Amino acid sequence: MAKKKMILDLDTGVDDALAIAYAVAAPDVDLIGIVASYGNNLLDVCAENSLKLLELLGQTDVPVYKGLPHASTSDHFEVMQVSLDIHGNNGIGDVDLPKPQRAVEKLSGVDFYIQAAHQYGQDLIIIPTGPMTNLAAALEKDPEIADLIGNVTFMGGALTVEGNVTDVAEANINQDAKAANTVLTSSLPLTMVGLDVTLRTLLTKQETAQWRALGTKAGQAYADLTDFYIDAYYNLDIDKNGCALHDPLAVGVSLDPSFVQTLSLFMKVIYDDHNYARTIGDKDKLNDPNPNVKVAITVDKERYLATFMNYLTQLFKEH
């Protein structure tokens, strides 16, 4: 049992699948649950994907909770075609995994956040790698948790580079910019792992070939779903050199902040029509002491990739 406890908040697509594997393999943290979100696919699909992947990795004791099915400013959610192109129609590279034995928990993801914050306090790490809808809802339901939770490291946003949805908007923040603003302007201790660093951290088929060569179910499945993602990056002209390790980088940074260099700021998210979903420093708080957000702006990609490959390859050997 590790002292640190982690909750992943995932819209389970391919890089979320890699984040699950990293969290499971990391020796210095216990994954205590996954909160499902909408995003790369519909909420129910994302929740089931998490259960399937946990089972593949021998982690049937990890519960999955359902979060909210759409943005706080909407009454519905439709999957974007580009999400299906990048992650596959089923969210996990069209890899067919067995139906999970375990069901989604009855407790809501929002209530699980609140319960875990009160139970674990400063030892709790939360990693949202999709929309921030669930965490924002938990903060609104119980504002006290902002001062209990030890660390929130989220994958989202862009500060020093363009967005990947518009010139200023990154996809996760763009799903629910109002919720993201609720989280960023709270007193939560936050680390932003955005496109500034994730686009530098690439995986290639050279690495996935090592997993396939293990001859295990997990090695084969993860090689297949990641290759789908690498091909999508190539075919859609996102990056011809490999796929970005967006979500697993957030997990890595939460456990070893020295992977990145950060800039400390008070941040906000713009959610009116002009510059919608832009993540930016709050000029009204420029001179305020003790900013709550550390924005990752450079990454030690070689050391991170070595750690990532070491953790995941060892895990896949066993499953």
PDB file of C-alpha atoms in Angstrom:
ATOM      1  CA  MET A   1       0.000   0.000   0.000  1.00  0.00           C
ATOM      2  CA  ALA A   2       1.424   3.352  -1.027  1.00  0.00           C
ATOM      3  CA  LYS A   3       0.794   6.512   0.991  1.00  0.00           C
ATOM      4  CA  LYS A   4      -0.305   8.520  -2.049  1.00  0.00           C
ATOM      5  CA  LYS A   5      -3.738   7.757  -3.531  1.00  0.00           C
ATOM      6  CA  MET A   6      -4.728   8.615  -7.101  1.00  0.00           C
ATOM      7  CA  ILE A   7      -8.021   9.156  -8.906  1.00  0.00           C
ATOM      8  CA  LEU A   8      -7.984   9.345 -12.698  1.00  0.00           C
ATOM      9  CA  ASP A   9     -10.782  11.312 -14.405  1.00  0.00           C
ATOM     10  CA  LEU A  10     -10.842   9.934 -17.951  1.00  0.00           C
ATOM     11  CA  ASP A  11     -12.780  10.163 -21.208  1.00  0.00           C
ATOM     12  CA  THR A  12     -11.125   6.877 -22.002  1.00  0.00           C
ATOM     13  CA  GLY A  13      -9.466   7.007 -25.384  1.00  0.00           C
ATOM     14  CA  VAL A  14      -6.013   5.768 -26.347  1.00  0.00           C
ATOM     15  CA  ASP A  15      -3.803   8.142 -24.344  1.00  0.00           C
ATOM     16  CA  ASP A  16      -6.155   7.690 -21.349  1.00  0.00           C
ATOM     17  CA  ALA A  17      -5.538   3.932 -21.695  1.00  0.00           C
ATOM     18  CA  LEU A  18      -1.801   4.654 -21.464  1.00  0.00           C
ATOM     19  CA  ALA A  19      -2.458   6.836 -18.399  1.00  0.00           C
ATOM     20  CA  ILE A  20      -4.258   3.936 -16.701  1.00  0.00           C
ATOM     21  CA  ALA A  21      -1.275   1.665 -17.359  1.00  0.00           C
ATOM     22  CA  TYR A  22       1.172   4.245 -15.977  1.00  0.00           C
ATOM     23  CA  ALA A  23      -0.914   4.755 -12.814  1.00  0.00           C
ATOM     24  CA  VAL A  24      -1.220   0.990 -12.272  1.00  0.00           C
ATOM     25  CA  ALA A  25       2.499   0.387 -12.862  1.00  0.00           C
ATOM     26  CA  ALA A  26       3.844   3.281 -10.756  1.00  0.00           C
ATOM     27  CA  PRO A  27       5.191   1.853  -7.487  1.00  0.00           C
ATOM     28  CA  ASP A  28       4.688   4.984  -5.398  1.00  0.00           C
ATOM     29  CA  VAL A  29       0.903   5.435  -5.651  1.00  0.00           C
ATOM     30  CA  ASP A  30      -2.329   3.435  -5.296  1.00  0.00           C
ATOM     31  CA  LEU A  31      -4.954   3.927  -7.988  1.00  0.00           C
ATOM     32  CA  ILE A  32      -8.130   4.030  -5.873  1.00  0.00           C
ATOM     33  CA  GLY A  33     -10.655   4.714  -8.612  1.00  0.00           C
ATOM     34  CA  ILE A  34     -11.470   6.094 -12.033  1.00  0.00           C
ATOM     35  CA  VAL A  35     -14.157   8.705 -12.632  1.00  0.00           C
ATOM     36  CA  ALA A  36     -15.539   8.425 -16.158  1.00  0.00           C
ATOM     37  CA  SER A  37     -16.196  11.471 -18.309  1.00  0.00           C
ATOM     38  CA  TYR A  38     -17.552  12.173 -21.781  1.00  0.00           C
ATOM     39  CA  GLY A  39     -15.140  13.479 -24.443  1.00  0.00           C
ATOM     40  CA  ASN A  40     -13.314  11.026 -26.694  1.00  0.00           C
ATOM     41  CA  ASN A  41     -16.584   9.082 -26.687  1.00  0.00           C
ATOM     42  CA  LEU A  42     -19.916   8.979 -24.828  1.00  0.00           C
ATOM     43  CA  LEU A  43     -19.831   8.626 -21.036  1.00  0.00           C
ATOM     44  CA  ASP A  44     -21.023   4.989 -20.987  1.00  0.00           C
ATOM     45  CA  VAL A  45     -18.459   3.938 -23.600  1.00  0.00           C
ATOM     46  CA  CYS A  46     -15.635   5.688 -21.719  1.00  0.00           C
ATOM     47  CA  ALA A  47     -16.665   4.065 -18.418  1.00  0.00           C
ATOM     48  CA  GLU A  48     -16.765   0.607 -19.991  1.00  0.00           C
ATOM     49  CA  ASN A  49     -13.396   1.162 -21.688  1.00  0.00           C
ATOM     50  CA  SER A  50     -11.836   1.886 -18.281  1.00  0.00           C
ATOM     51  CA  LEU A  51     -13.314  -1.306 -16.826  1.00  0.00           C
ATOM     52  CA  LYS A  52     -12.065  -3.369 -19.803  1.00  0.00           C
ATOM     53  CA  LEU A  53      -8.537  -1.967 -19.523  1.00  0.00           C
ATOM     54  CA  LEU A  54      -8.381  -2.463 -15.743  1.00  0.00           C
ATOM     55  CA  GLU A  55      -9.396  -6.087 -16.266  1.00  0.00           C
ATOM     56  CA  LEU A  56      -6.765  -6.538 -19.001  1.00  0.00           C
ATOM     57  CA  LEU A  57      -4.151  -5.255 -16.534  1.00  0.00           C
ATOM     58  CA  GLY A  58      -5.338  -7.477 -13.680  1.00  0.00           C
ATOM     59  CA  GLN A  59      -6.777  -4.568 -11.686  1.00  0.00           C
ATOM     60  CA  THR A  60     -10.347  -5.758 -11.102  1.00  0.00           C
ATOM     61  CA  ASP A  61     -10.264  -4.297  -7.570  1.00  0.00           C
ATOM     62  CA  VAL A  62     -10.178  -0.707  -8.923  1.00  0.00           C
ATOM     63  CA  PRO A  63     -13.703   0.788  -9.099  1.00  0.00           C
ATOM     64  CA  VAL A  64     -15.027   2.968 -11.920  1.00  0.00           C
ATOM     65  CA  TYR A  65     -17.565   5.720 -11.200  1.00  0.00           C
ATOM     66  CA  LYS A  66     -19.705   7.564 -13.693  1.00  0.00           C
ATOM     67  CA  GLY A  67     -19.313  11.313 -13.894  1.00  0.00           C
ATOM     68  CA  LEU A  68     -21.546  13.717 -15.758  1.00  0.00           C
ATOM     69  CA  PRO A  69     -22.604  12.966 -19.352  1.00  0.00           C
ATOM     70  CA  HIS A  70     -22.205  16.443 -20.843  1.00  0.00           C
ATOM     71  CA  ALA A  71     -20.773  19.923 -20.227  1.00  0.00           C
ATOM     72  CA  SER A  72     -22.107  22.151 -17.449  1.00  0.00           C
ATOM     73  CA  THR A  73     -23.338  24.612 -20.087  1.00  0.00           C
ATOM     74  CA  SER A  74     -25.124  22.039 -22.262  1.00  0.00           C
ATOM     75  CA  ASP A  75     -27.904  19.457 -22.044  1.00  0.00           C
ATOM     76  CA  HIS A  76     -26.335  16.912 -24.399  1.00  0.00           C
ATOM     77  CA  PHE A  77     -23.040  15.700 -25.848  1.00  0.00           C
ATOM     78  CA  GLU A  78     -22.174  14.460 -29.317  1.00  0.00           C
ATOM     79  CA  VAL A  79     -18.836  12.824 -30.086  1.00  0.00           C
ATOM     80  CA  MET A  80     -16.834  14.794 -32.645  1.00  0.00           C
ATOM     81  CA  GLN A  81     -15.779  12.918 -35.788  1.00  0.00           C
ATOM     82  CA  VAL A  82     -12.159  13.903 -35.205  1.00  0.00           C
ATOM     83  CA  SER A  83     -12.259  12.079 -31.830  1.00  0.00           C
ATOM     84  CA  LEU A  84     -13.424   8.905 -33.578  1.00  0.00           C
ATOM     85  CA  ASP A  85     -10.732   9.343 -36.227  1.00  0.00           C
ATOM     86  CA  ILE A  86      -8.001   9.672 -33.594  1.00  0.00           C
ATOM     87  CA  HIS A  87      -9.196   7.143 -30.988  1.00  0.00           C
ATOM     88  CA  GLY A  88     -11.323   4.747 -33.064  1.00  0.00           C
ATOM     89  CA  ASN A  89     -15.067   4.242 -33.034  1.00  0.00           C
ATOM     90  CA  ASN A  90     -14.886   2.429 -29.693  1.00  0.00           C
ATOM     91  CA  GLY A  91     -12.397   4.909 -28.172  1.00  0.00           C
ATOM     92  CA  ILE A  92      -9.572   2.379 -27.817  1.00  0.00           C
ATOM     93  CA  GLY A  93      -8.203   2.098 -31.339  1.00  0.00           C
ATOM     94  CA  ASP A  94     -10.975  -0.303 -32.409  1.00  0.00           C
ATOM     95  CA  VAL A  95      -9.260  -3.026 -30.363  1.00  0.00           C
ATOM     96  CA  ASP A  96     -11.871  -5.551 -29.235  1.00  0.00           C
ATOM     97  CA  LEU A  97     -11.555  -6.353 -25.522  1.00  0.00           C
ATOM     98  CA  PRO A  98     -13.856  -8.722 -23.572  1.00  0.00           C
ATOM     99  CA  LYS A  99     -16.912  -7.280 -21.844  1.00  0.00           C
ATOM    100  CA  PRO A 100     -15.850  -6.436 -18.278  1.00  0.00           C
ATOM    101  CA  GLN A 101     -16.912  -8.642 -15.362  1.00  0.00           C
ATOM    102  CA  ARG A 102     -17.172  -5.681 -12.993  1.00  0.00           C
ATOM    103  CA  ALA A 103     -19.961  -3.112 -13.255  1.00  0.00           C
ATOM    104  CA  VAL A 104     -19.747   0.645 -12.806  1.00  0.00           C
ATOM    105  CA  GLU A 105     -20.248   1.707  -9.153  1.00  0.00           C
ATOM    106  CA  LYS A 106     -23.601   3.038  -7.955  1.00  0.00           C
ATOM    107  CA  LEU A 107     -22.004   6.040  -6.208  1.00  0.00           C
ATOM    108  CA  SER A 108     -21.603   9.013  -8.556  1.00  0.00           C
ATOM    109  CA  GLY A 109     -18.153  10.190  -9.579  1.00  0.00           C
ATOM    110  CA  VAL A 110     -18.853  13.607  -8.064  1.00  0.00           C
ATOM    111  CA  ASP A 111     -19.683  12.058  -4.671  1.00  0.00           C
ATOM    112  CA  PHE A 112     -16.651   9.769  -4.899  1.00  0.00           C
ATOM    113  CA  TYR A 113     -14.418  12.854  -5.283  1.00  0.00           C
ATOM    114  CA  ILE A 114     -15.923  14.436  -2.182  1.00  0.00           C
ATOM    115  CA  GLN A 115     -15.684  11.212  -0.164  1.00  0.00           C
ATOM    116  CA  ALA A 116     -12.033  10.617  -1.197  1.00  0.00           C
ATOM    117  CA  ALA A 117     -11.023  14.233  -0.479  1.00  0.00           C
ATOM    118  CA  HIS A 118     -12.321  13.953   3.084  1.00  0.00           C
ATOM    119  CA  GLN A 119     -10.795  10.484   3.548  1.00  0.00           C
ATOM    120  CA  TYR A 120      -7.300  11.042   2.102  1.00  0.00           C
ATOM    121  CA  GLY A 121      -6.786  14.816   2.204  1.00  0.00           C
ATOM    122  CA  GLN A 122      -3.250  15.863   1.253  1.00  0.00           C
ATOM    123  CA  ASP A 123      -2.363  12.326   0.138  1.00  0.00           C
ATOM    124  CA  LEU A 124      -4.940  12.496  -2.666  1.00  0.00           C
ATOM    125  CA  ILE A 125      -3.813  13.156  -6.258  1.00  0.00           C
ATOM    126  CA  ILE A 126      -6.461  13.814  -8.909  1.00  0.00           C
ATOM    127  CA  ILE A 127      -5.651  13.584 -12.629  1.00  0.00           C
ATOM    128  CA  PRO A 128      -8.330  14.966 -14.958  1.00  0.00           C
ATOM    129  CA  THR A 129      -7.380  14.200 -18.561  1.00  0.00           C
ATOM    130  CA  GLY A 130     -10.691  15.110 -20.203  1.00  0.00           C
ATOM    131  CA  PRO A 131     -13.244  17.848 -19.520  1.00  0.00           C
ATOM    132  CA  MET A 132     -13.209  19.317 -15.985  1.00  0.00           C
ATOM    133  CA  THR A 133     -16.993  18.936 -15.588  1.00  0.00           C
ATOM    134  CA  ASN A 134     -16.859  16.347 -12.783  1.00  0.00           C
ATOM    135  CA  LEU A 135     -14.275  18.116 -10.618  1.00  0.00           C
ATOM    136  CA  ALA A 136     -16.036  21.483 -11.032  1.00  0.00           C
ATOM    137  CA  ALA A 137     -19.333  19.876  -9.957  1.00  0.00           C
ATOM    138  CA  ALA A 138     -17.642  18.378  -6.877  1.00  0.00           C
ATOM    139  CA  LEU A 139     -16.188  21.799  -5.949  1.00  0.00           C
ATOM    140  CA  GLU A 140     -19.596  23.399  -6.315  1.00  0.00           C
ATOM    141  CA  LYS A 141     -21.242  20.700  -4.187  1.00  0.00           C
ATOM    142  CA  ASP A 142     -18.576  20.802  -1.437  1.00  0.00           C
ATOM    143  CA  PRO A 143     -16.257  23.852  -1.733  1.00  0.00           C
ATOM    144  CA  GLU A 144     -14.247  22.629   1.270  1.00  0.00           C
ATOM    145  CA  ILE A 145     -12.513  19.953  -0.837  1.00  0.00           C
ATOM    146  CA  ALA A 146     -10.421  22.641  -2.596  1.00  0.00           C
ATOM    147  CA  ASP A 147      -8.388  22.966   0.609  1.00  0.00           C
ATOM    148  CA  LEU A 148      -8.237  19.229   1.348  1.00  0.00           C
ATOM    149  CA  ILE A 149      -6.939  17.695  -1.910  1.00  0.00           C
ATOM    150  CA  GLY A 150      -3.150  17.434  -2.085  1.00  0.00           C
ATOM    151  CA  ASN A 151      -2.628  17.836  -5.818  1.00  0.00           C
ATOM    152  CA  VAL A 152      -4.544  18.126  -9.085  1.00  0.00           C
ATOM    153  CA  THR A 153      -2.438  17.593 -12.210  1.00  0.00           C
ATOM    154  CA  PHE A 154      -4.556  18.000 -15.307  1.00  0.00           C
ATOM    155  CA  MET A 155      -3.921  17.388 -18.985  1.00  0.00           C
ATOM    156  CA  GLY A 156      -5.352  20.349 -20.801  1.00  0.00           C
ATOM    157  CA  GLY A 157      -4.778  23.862 -21.989  1.00  0.00           C
ATOM    158  CA  ALA A 158      -2.041  25.609 -23.922  1.00  0.00           C
ATOM    159  CA  LEU A 159      -0.113  28.663 -22.773  1.00  0.00           C
ATOM    160  CA  THR A 160       2.971  29.058 -24.989  1.00  0.00           C
ATOM    161  CA  VAL A 161       1.657  27.287 -28.131  1.00  0.00           C
ATOM    162  CA  GLU A 162      -1.568  27.344 -30.136  1.00  0.00           C
ATOM    163  CA  GLY A 163      -4.529  25.200 -29.218  1.00  0.00           C
ATOM    164  CA  ASN A 164      -5.493  22.066 -31.153  1.00  0.00           C
ATOM    165  CA  VAL A 165      -9.174  22.985 -31.633  1.00  0.00           C
ATOM    166  CA  THR A 166      -8.774  26.690 -32.390  1.00  0.00           C
ATOM    167  CA  ASP A 167      -5.777  29.018 -32.307  1.00  0.00           C
ATOM    168  CA  VAL A 168      -6.249  29.379 -28.544  1.00  0.00           C
ATOM    169  CA  ALA A 169      -8.307  26.377 -27.396  1.00  0.00           C
ATOM    170  CA  GLU A 170      -7.112  22.910 -26.399  1.00  0.00           C
ATOM    171  CA  ALA A 171      -9.631  20.063 -26.787  1.00  0.00           C
ATOM    172  CA  ASN A 172     -10.258  19.115 -23.131  1.00  0.00           C
ATOM    173  CA  ILE A 173     -10.751  22.720 -21.997  1.00  0.00           C
ATOM    174  CA  ASN A 174     -12.885  23.373 -25.072  1.00  0.00           C
ATOM    175  CA  GLN A 175     -15.359  20.669 -23.996  1.00  0.00           C
ATOM    176  CA  ASP A 176     -16.381  22.691 -20.909  1.00  0.00           C
ATOM    177  CA  ALA A 177     -14.493  25.966 -20.554  1.00  0.00           C
ATOM    178  CA  LYS A 178     -16.777  27.201 -17.755  1.00  0.00           C
ATOM    179  CA  ALA A 179     -16.028  24.122 -15.621  1.00  0.00           C
ATOM    180  CA  ALA A 180     -12.303  24.512 -16.338  1.00  0.00           C
ATOM    181  CA  ASN A 181     -12.491  28.109 -15.152  1.00  0.00           C
ATOM    182  CA  THR A 182     -14.215  26.972 -11.928  1.00  0.00           C
ATOM    183  CA  VAL A 183     -11.323  24.585 -11.262  1.00  0.00           C
ATOM    184  CA  LEU A 184      -8.484  26.936 -12.237  1.00  0.00           C
ATOM    185  CA  THR A 185      -9.811  29.884 -10.221  1.00  0.00           C
ATOM    186  CA  SER A 186     -10.392  27.753  -7.108  1.00  0.00           C
ATOM    187  CA  SER A 187      -7.812  27.385  -4.332  1.00  0.00           C
ATOM    188  CA  LEU A 188      -6.893  23.874  -5.481  1.00  0.00           C
ATOM    189  CA  PRO A 189      -3.129  23.252  -5.896  1.00  0.00           C
ATOM    190  CA  LEU A 190      -2.930  22.682  -9.660  1.00  0.00           C
ATOM    191  CA  THR A 191      -0.349  21.667 -12.227  1.00  0.00           C
ATOM    192  CA  MET A 192      -1.229  22.215 -15.869  1.00  0.00           C
ATOM    193  CA  VAL A 193       0.271  19.686 -18.267  1.00  0.00           C
ATOM    194  CA  GLY A 194      -0.814  21.186 -21.568  1.00  0.00           C
ATOM    195  CA  LEU A 195       0.144  21.075 -25.208  1.00  0.00           C
ATOM    196  CA  ASP A 196       3.267  23.098 -24.307  1.00  0.00           C
ATOM    197  CA  VAL A 197       4.855  19.849 -23.072  1.00  0.00           C
ATOM    198  CA  THR A 198       2.716  16.948 -24.280  1.00  0.00           C
ATOM    199  CA  LEU A 199       3.387  17.674 -27.960  1.00  0.00           C
ATOM    200  CA  ARG A 200       7.117  17.251 -27.279  1.00  0.00           C
ATOM    201  CA  THR A 201       6.701  13.817 -25.712  1.00  0.00           C
ATOM    202  CA  LEU A 202       6.243  11.338 -28.554  1.00  0.00           C
ATOM    203  CA  LEU A 203       5.902   7.570 -28.792  1.00  0.00           C
ATOM    204  CA  THR A 204       6.695   5.623 -31.973  1.00  0.00           C
ATOM    205  CA  LYS A 205       6.119   2.132 -33.371  1.00  0.00           C
ATOM    206  CA  GLN A 206       9.643   1.293 -32.262  1.00  0.00           C
ATOM    207  CA  GLU A 207       8.347   1.330 -28.666  1.00  0.00           C
ATOM    208  CA  THR A 208       5.050  -0.433 -29.368  1.00  0.00           C
ATOM    209  CA  ALA A 209       6.971  -3.221 -31.143  1.00  0.00           C
ATOM    210  CA  GLN A 210       8.690  -3.925 -27.804  1.00  0.00           C
ATOM    211  CA  TRP A 211       5.272  -4.468 -26.174  1.00  0.00           C
ATOM    212  CA  ARG A 212       4.076  -6.733 -28.992  1.00  0.00           C
ATOM    213  CA  ALA A 213       7.256  -8.795 -28.700  1.00  0.00           C
ATOM    214  CA  LEU A 214       6.355  -9.654 -25.078  1.00  0.00           C
ATOM    215  CA  GLY A 215       3.691 -12.043 -26.402  1.00  0.00           C
ATOM    216  CA  THR A 216       1.221 -11.163 -23.646  1.00  0.00           C
ATOM    217  CA  LYS A 217      -2.438 -10.117 -23.971  1.00  0.00           C
ATOM    218  CA  ALA A 218      -1.793  -6.672 -22.527  1.00  0.00           C
ATOM    219  CA  GLY A 219       1.344  -6.147 -24.606  1.00  0.00           C
ATOM    220  CA  GLN A 220      -0.523  -7.074 -27.800  1.00  0.00           C
ATOM    221  CA  ALA A 221      -3.639  -4.993 -27.027  1.00  0.00           C
ATOM    222  CA  TYR A 222      -1.691  -1.908 -25.992  1.00  0.00           C
ATOM    223  CA  ALA A 223       0.589  -2.170 -29.037  1.00  0.00           C
ATOM    224  CA  ASP A 224      -2.468  -2.400 -31.304  1.00  0.00           C
ATOM    225  CA  LEU A 225      -4.410   0.477 -29.792  1.00  0.00           C
ATOM    226  CA  THR A 226      -1.348   2.732 -29.661  1.00  0.00           C
ATOM    227  CA  ASP A 227      -0.418   1.910 -33.267  1.00  0.00           C
ATOM    228  CA  PHE A 228      -3.936   2.983 -34.302  1.00  0.00           C
ATOM    229  CA  TYR A 229      -3.281   6.309 -32.556  1.00  0.00           C
ATOM    230  CA  ILE A 230       0.174   6.709 -34.156  1.00  0.00           C
ATOM    231  CA  ASP A 231      -1.360   6.038 -37.589  1.00  0.00           C
ATOM    232  CA  ALA A 232      -4.115   8.593 -36.923  1.00  0.00           C
ATOM    233  CA  TYR A 233      -1.505  11.205 -35.994  1.00  0.00           C
ATOM    234  CA  TYR A 234       0.294  10.462 -39.261  1.00  0.00           C
ATOM    235  CA  ASN A 235      -2.767  10.322 -41.526  1.00  0.00           C
ATOM    236  CA  LEU A 236      -4.419  13.430 -40.055  1.00  0.00           C
ATOM    237  CA  ASP A 237      -1.096  15.271 -40.258  1.00  0.00           C
ATOM    238  CA  ILE A 238      -1.057  15.987 -36.508  1.00  0.00           C
ATOM    239  CA  ASP A 239       2.521  14.707 -36.205  1.00  0.00           C
ATOM    240  CA  LYS A 240       4.434  12.477 -38.613  1.00  0.00           C
ATOM    241  CA  ASN A 241       7.003  11.533 -35.938  1.00  0.00           C
ATOM    242  CA  GLY A 242       4.796   9.689 -33.457  1.00  0.00           C
ATOM    243  CA  CYS A 243       1.868  10.209 -31.081  1.00  0.00           C
ATOM    244  CA  ALA A 244       1.845  12.611 -28.146  1.00  0.00           C
ATOM    245  CA  LEU A 245       1.749  11.084 -24.668  1.00  0.00           C
ATOM    246  CA  HIS A 246      -0.783  13.655 -23.426  1.00  0.00           C
ATOM    247  CA  ASP A 247      -2.534  11.878 -20.552  1.00  0.00           C
ATOM    248  CA  PRO A 248       0.233   9.594 -19.252  1.00  0.00           C
ATOM    249  CA  LEU A 249       2.537  12.610 -19.016  1.00  0.00           C
ATOM    250  CA  ALA A 250       0.114  14.200 -16.545  1.00  0.00           C
ATOM    251  CA  VAL A 251       0.254  11.025 -14.420  1.00  0.00           C
ATOM    252  CA  GLY A 252       4.051  11.033 -14.560  1.00  0.00           C
ATOM    253  CA  VAL A 253       4.352  14.706 -13.604  1.00  0.00           C
ATOM    254  CA  SER A 254       1.962  14.283 -10.662  1.00  0.00           C
ATOM    255  CA  LEU A 255       4.326  11.685  -9.184  1.00  0.00           C
ATOM    256  CA  ASP A 256       7.623  13.259 -10.277  1.00  0.00           C
ATOM    257  CA  PRO A 257       7.300  17.037 -10.795  1.00  0.00           C
ATOM    258  CA  SER A 258      10.974  17.192 -11.826  1.00  0.00           C
ATOM    259  CA  PHE A 259      10.001  15.857 -15.271  1.00  0.00           C
ATOM    260  CA  VAL A 260       8.911  19.413 -16.146  1.00  0.00           C
ATOM    261  CA  GLN A 261       9.860  23.023 -15.556  1.00  0.00           C
ATOM    262  CA  THR A 262       6.920  25.171 -14.555  1.00  0.00           C
ATOM    263  CA  LEU A 263       5.779  28.773 -14.415  1.00  0.00           C
ATOM    264  CA  SER A 264       3.643  29.716 -11.399  1.00  0.00           C
ATOM    265  CA  LEU A 265       0.556  31.780 -12.214  1.00  0.00           C
ATOM    266  CA  PHE A 266      -2.986  32.550 -11.238  1.00  0.00           C
ATOM    267  CA  MET A 267      -4.877  31.227 -14.261  1.00  0.00           C
ATOM    268  CA  LYS A 268      -8.314  31.673 -15.743  1.00  0.00           C
ATOM    269  CA  VAL A 269     -10.226  30.225 -18.676  1.00  0.00           C
ATOM    270  CA  ILE A 270     -12.102  32.496 -21.046  1.00  0.00           C
ATOM    271  CA  TYR A 271     -15.577  31.145 -21.764  1.00  0.00           C
ATOM    272  CA  ASP A 272     -17.318  33.866 -23.715  1.00  0.00           C
ATOM    273  CA  ASP A 273     -17.389  33.690 -27.529  1.00  0.00           C
ATOM    274  CA  HIS A 274     -14.187  35.651 -28.049  1.00  0.00           C
ATOM    275  CA  ASN A 275     -11.151  33.398 -27.441  1.00  0.00           C
ATOM    276  CA  TYR A 276     -13.395  30.634 -26.050  1.00  0.00           C
ATOM    277  CA  ALA A 277     -11.485  28.084 -23.913  1.00  0.00           C
ATOM    278  CA  ARG A 278      -8.239  30.044 -23.821  1.00  0.00           C
ATOM    279  CA  THR A 279      -6.152  29.200 -20.733  1.00  0.00           C
ATOM    280  CA  ILE A 280      -4.323  32.366 -19.693  1.00  0.00           C
ATOM    281  CA  GLY A 281      -2.771  34.108 -16.705  1.00  0.00           C
ATOM    282  CA  ASP A 282      -5.118  36.386 -14.746  1.00  0.00           C
ATOM    283  CA  LYS A 283      -3.744  39.935 -15.113  1.00  0.00           C
ATOM    284  CA  ASP A 284      -5.798  41.115 -12.126  1.00  0.00           C
ATOM    285  CA  LYS A 285      -3.755  38.824  -9.879  1.00  0.00           C
ATOM    286  CA  LEU A 286      -0.287  39.427 -11.321  1.00  0.00           C
ATOM    287  CA  ASN A 287       1.016  40.877  -8.076  1.00  0.00           C
ATOM    288  CA  ASP A 288      -0.818  38.525  -5.719  1.00  0.00           C
ATOM    289  CA  PRO A 289       1.450  36.157  -3.759  1.00  0.00           C
ATOM    290  CA  ASN A 290       1.340  32.339  -3.903  1.00  0.00           C
ATOM    291  CA  PRO A 291      -0.221  31.469  -7.286  1.00  0.00           C
ATOM    292  CA  ASN A 292      -2.108  28.163  -7.213  1.00  0.00           C
ATOM    293  CA  VAL A 293      -1.264  26.926 -10.749  1.00  0.00           C
ATOM    294  CA  LYS A 294       2.075  25.609 -11.975  1.00  0.00           C
ATOM    295  CA  VAL A 295       2.110  25.568 -15.769  1.00  0.00           C
ATOM    296  CA  ALA A 296       4.510  23.053 -17.336  1.00  0.00           C
ATOM    297  CA  ILE A 297       6.475  24.765 -20.099  1.00  0.00           C
ATOM    298  CA  THR A 298       9.404  22.417 -20.769  1.00  0.00           C
ATOM    299  CA  VAL A 299       9.833  18.665 -20.262  1.00  0.00           C
ATOM    300  CA  ASP A 300      12.727  16.248 -19.850  1.00  0.00           C
ATOM    301  CA  LYS A 301      11.270  14.040 -22.573  1.00  0.00           C
ATOM    302  CA  GLU A 302      14.108  11.485 -22.689  1.00  0.00           C
ATOM    303  CA  ARG A 303      13.936  10.730 -18.942  1.00  0.00           C
ATOM    304  CA  TYR A 304      10.149  10.704 -18.981  1.00  0.00           C
ATOM    305  CA  LEU A 305       9.979   8.335 -21.952  1.00  0.00           C
ATOM    306  CA  ALA A 306      12.517   5.984 -20.337  1.00  0.00           C
ATOM    307  CA  THR A 307      10.419   5.877 -17.141  1.00  0.00           C
ATOM    308  CA  PHE A 308       7.184   5.429 -19.116  1.00  0.00           C
ATOM    309  CA  MET A 309       8.618   2.521 -21.120  1.00  0.00           C
ATOM    310  CA  ASN A 310      10.128   0.888 -18.053  1.00  0.00           C
ATOM    311  CA  TYR A 311       6.845   1.015 -16.105  1.00  0.00           C
ATOM    312  CA  LEU A 312       4.569  -0.099 -18.930  1.00  0.00           C
ATOM    313  CA  THR A 313       6.830  -2.828 -20.330  1.00  0.00           C
ATOM    314  CA  GLN A 314       7.214  -4.434 -16.875  1.00  0.00           C
ATOM    315  CA  LEU A 315       3.441  -4.277 -16.380  1.00  0.00           C
ATOM    316  CA  PHE A 316       2.644  -5.770 -19.796  1.00  0.00           C
ATOM    317  CA  LYS A 317       5.145  -8.594 -19.201  1.00  0.00           C
ATOM    318  CA  GLU A 318       2.952  -9.789 -16.329  1.00  0.00           C
ATOM    319  CA  HIS A 319      -0.424  -9.581 -18.098  1.00  0.00           C
TER     320      HIS A 319
END
